[in-house]
Amino acid sequence: MTKKSAVPEAAIRILNLRTCSTLSGRSTLTYQVGCNAESEVYIRVTQNSGNGQFNSDWIPLATIDKLLTAHPADKPMTSRVMQPVFRSKSANSPAFLFACLLAEGLVKAGVEKDSVYLLGDIETFKRAMSALTAAGTDLNTAPDTPRQRKSKEHK
């Protein structure tokens, strides 16, 4: 049985390919930011230097934005805010996505405790991705090249 992606890979143009540390700092994640033909932005984790498994589906920025902004602005948040995106999927996926959001500035570290975060600057990120989209940025590799992924999703 093959895994069905939420968004077909061919439909996504890669705008950014980056790495960041996991929230624990024990491994490095590789992630992509992309857009579809309608310029809707998506994010996904593609590799983990450690052993943690994860889900590599494209996650719409609109969904991420909705979850982040629905959280009370005066209350710190954790990666659990991303759990609705990954119901019945790898337990690492929310924290790994959250690490990418931290690296991109969509969330920022709180001052009180190490494991809590505050809403970052989503609008600046959106403007940067809009500029890459408008410039025609496309970091896709050849479509026939198989995607390399160290980990598969937990079932």
Coordinates of C-alpha atoms in Angstrom, one line a residue:
M1 CA 0.0 0.0 0.0
T2 CA 1.5 3.3 -1.0
K3 CA 1.3 6.4 1.2
K4 CA -0.9 9.1 -0.3
S5 CA 0.4 12.7 0.1
A6 CA -2.0 15.5 1.0
V7 CA -0.5 17.5 -1.9
P8 CA 1.1 16.0 -5.0
E9 CA 4.8 16.7 -5.0
A10 CA 4.8 17.7 -8.6
A11 CA 2.3 20.5 -7.8
I12 CA 4.7 22.2 -5.4
R13 CA 7.5 24.5 -6.4
I14 CA 10.4 24.6 -3.8
L15 CA 11.1 28.1 -2.7
N16 CA 13.5 27.3 0.1
L17 CA 15.5 24.3 1.3
R18 CA 17.0 24.8 4.8
T19 CA 18.2 23.0 7.9
C20 CA 17.6 23.7 11.6
S21 CA 18.2 22.0 14.9
T22 CA 15.4 20.0 16.5
L23 CA 13.8 21.7 19.6
S24 CA 15.9 19.3 21.8
G25 CA 19.1 20.1 19.9
R26 CA 19.9 16.4 19.4
S27 CA 19.6 16.3 15.6
T28 CA 19.3 18.4 12.5
L29 CA 16.3 18.6 10.3
T30 CA 16.1 19.4 6.6
Y31 CA 12.9 21.1 5.5
Q32 CA 11.4 22.7 2.5
V33 CA 9.2 25.7 1.9
G34 CA 7.2 25.6 -1.3
C35 CA 4.2 26.9 -3.1
N36 CA 1.6 25.6 -5.5
A37 CA 0.3 27.2 -8.7
E38 CA -2.0 29.4 -6.7
S39 CA 1.0 30.7 -4.7
E40 CA -0.3 29.0 -1.5
V41 CA 2.7 28.3 0.7
Y42 CA 3.5 24.9 2.3
I43 CA 6.2 23.6 4.6
R44 CA 7.4 20.0 5.2
V45 CA 10.3 18.2 6.9
T46 CA 12.2 16.0 4.6
Q47 CA 15.1 14.6 6.6
N48 CA 16.3 14.1 10.2
S49 CA 19.9 13.4 11.0
G50 CA 18.8 11.5 14.1
N51 CA 16.6 8.4 14.5
G52 CA 13.3 10.2 15.1
Q53 CA 10.5 9.3 12.6
F54 CA 8.3 12.0 11.1
N55 CA 5.6 12.7 8.6
S56 CA 6.8 14.4 5.4
D57 CA 3.5 15.7 4.0
W58 CA 3.3 19.3 2.8
I59 CA 1.5 21.4 5.5
P60 CA -0.3 24.5 4.3
L61 CA 0.9 27.8 5.8
A62 CA -2.7 28.8 6.1
T63 CA -3.3 25.9 8.5
I64 CA -0.2 26.7 10.5
D65 CA -1.2 30.4 10.6
K66 CA -4.7 29.5 11.8
L67 CA -3.3 27.2 14.6
L68 CA -0.7 29.7 15.8
T69 CA -3.0 32.8 15.8
A70 CA -5.8 30.9 17.5
H71 CA -3.6 30.4 20.5
P72 CA -4.0 33.2 23.0
A73 CA -1.3 35.7 22.3
D74 CA -0.6 36.4 26.0
K75 CA 0.0 32.7 26.7
P76 CA 3.1 30.7 25.8
M77 CA 2.7 27.8 23.5
T78 CA 4.5 24.5 22.9
S79 CA 4.8 22.3 19.8
R80 CA 1.5 20.6 20.8
V81 CA -0.3 23.5 19.0
M82 CA 0.6 21.6 15.8
Q83 CA -0.9 18.3 16.9
P84 CA -4.2 18.8 15.0
V85 CA -2.2 18.7 11.7
F86 CA -0.7 15.3 12.5
R87 CA -3.5 13.3 14.1
S88 CA -2.7 9.6 14.0
K89 CA 0.8 10.2 12.7
S90 CA 4.3 10.2 14.1
A91 CA 4.6 11.7 17.6
N92 CA 7.7 13.7 16.5
S93 CA 6.0 15.5 13.6
P94 CA 4.5 18.4 15.6
A95 CA 7.8 19.2 17.3
F96 CA 9.8 18.8 14.1
L97 CA 7.5 21.2 12.3
F98 CA 7.6 23.6 15.2
A99 CA 11.4 23.6 15.1
C100 CA 11.1 24.7 11.4
L101 CA 8.7 27.4 12.4
L102 CA 11.1 28.6 15.0
A103 CA 13.9 28.7 12.5
E104 CA 11.7 30.8 10.1
G105 CA 10.6 33.2 12.9
L106 CA 7.0 32.2 12.9
V107 CA 7.4 31.4 16.6
K108 CA 10.0 32.7 19.0
A109 CA 11.5 31.4 22.2
G110 CA 9.8 32.7 25.4
V111 CA 11.8 34.3 28.1
E112 CA 10.4 32.3 31.1
K113 CA 11.0 28.7 30.3
D114 CA 13.1 26.8 27.8
S115 CA 10.1 24.8 26.4
V116 CA 7.6 27.6 25.7
Y117 CA 7.3 29.8 22.7
L118 CA 5.4 32.9 21.6
L119 CA 4.0 33.9 18.3
G120 CA 6.6 35.3 16.0
D121 CA 6.4 37.4 12.9
I122 CA 4.2 35.5 10.4
E123 CA 3.7 38.5 8.1
T124 CA 7.4 39.0 7.5
F125 CA 7.7 35.3 6.5
K126 CA 4.6 35.6 4.2
R127 CA 6.2 38.6 2.5
A128 CA 9.5 36.8 2.0
M129 CA 7.8 33.8 0.5
S130 CA 5.6 36.0 -1.7
A131 CA 8.8 37.7 -3.0
L132 CA 10.3 34.3 -3.8
T133 CA 7.1 33.2 -5.5
A134 CA 6.9 36.3 -7.6
A135 CA 10.6 36.0 -8.5
G136 CA 9.9 32.5 -9.9
T137 CA 12.2 30.7 -7.5
D138 CA 12.2 27.0 -8.1
L139 CA 14.7 24.7 -6.3
N140 CA 13.0 21.5 -7.4
T141 CA 15.3 18.7 -8.5
A142 CA 14.5 16.6 -11.5
P143 CA 11.0 15.2 -11.1
D144 CA 12.1 11.6 -11.6
T145 CA 14.7 11.8 -8.8
P146 CA 13.4 9.8 -5.8
R147 CA 13.0 11.8 -2.6
Q148 CA 15.5 10.8 0.0
R149 CA 14.0 10.4 3.5
K150 CA 15.8 8.8 6.5
S151 CA 12.6 8.1 8.4
K152 CA 9.2 6.9 7.5
E153 CA 6.0 7.9 9.3
H154 CA 4.8 5.8 12.3
K155 CA 1.5 4.1 11.7

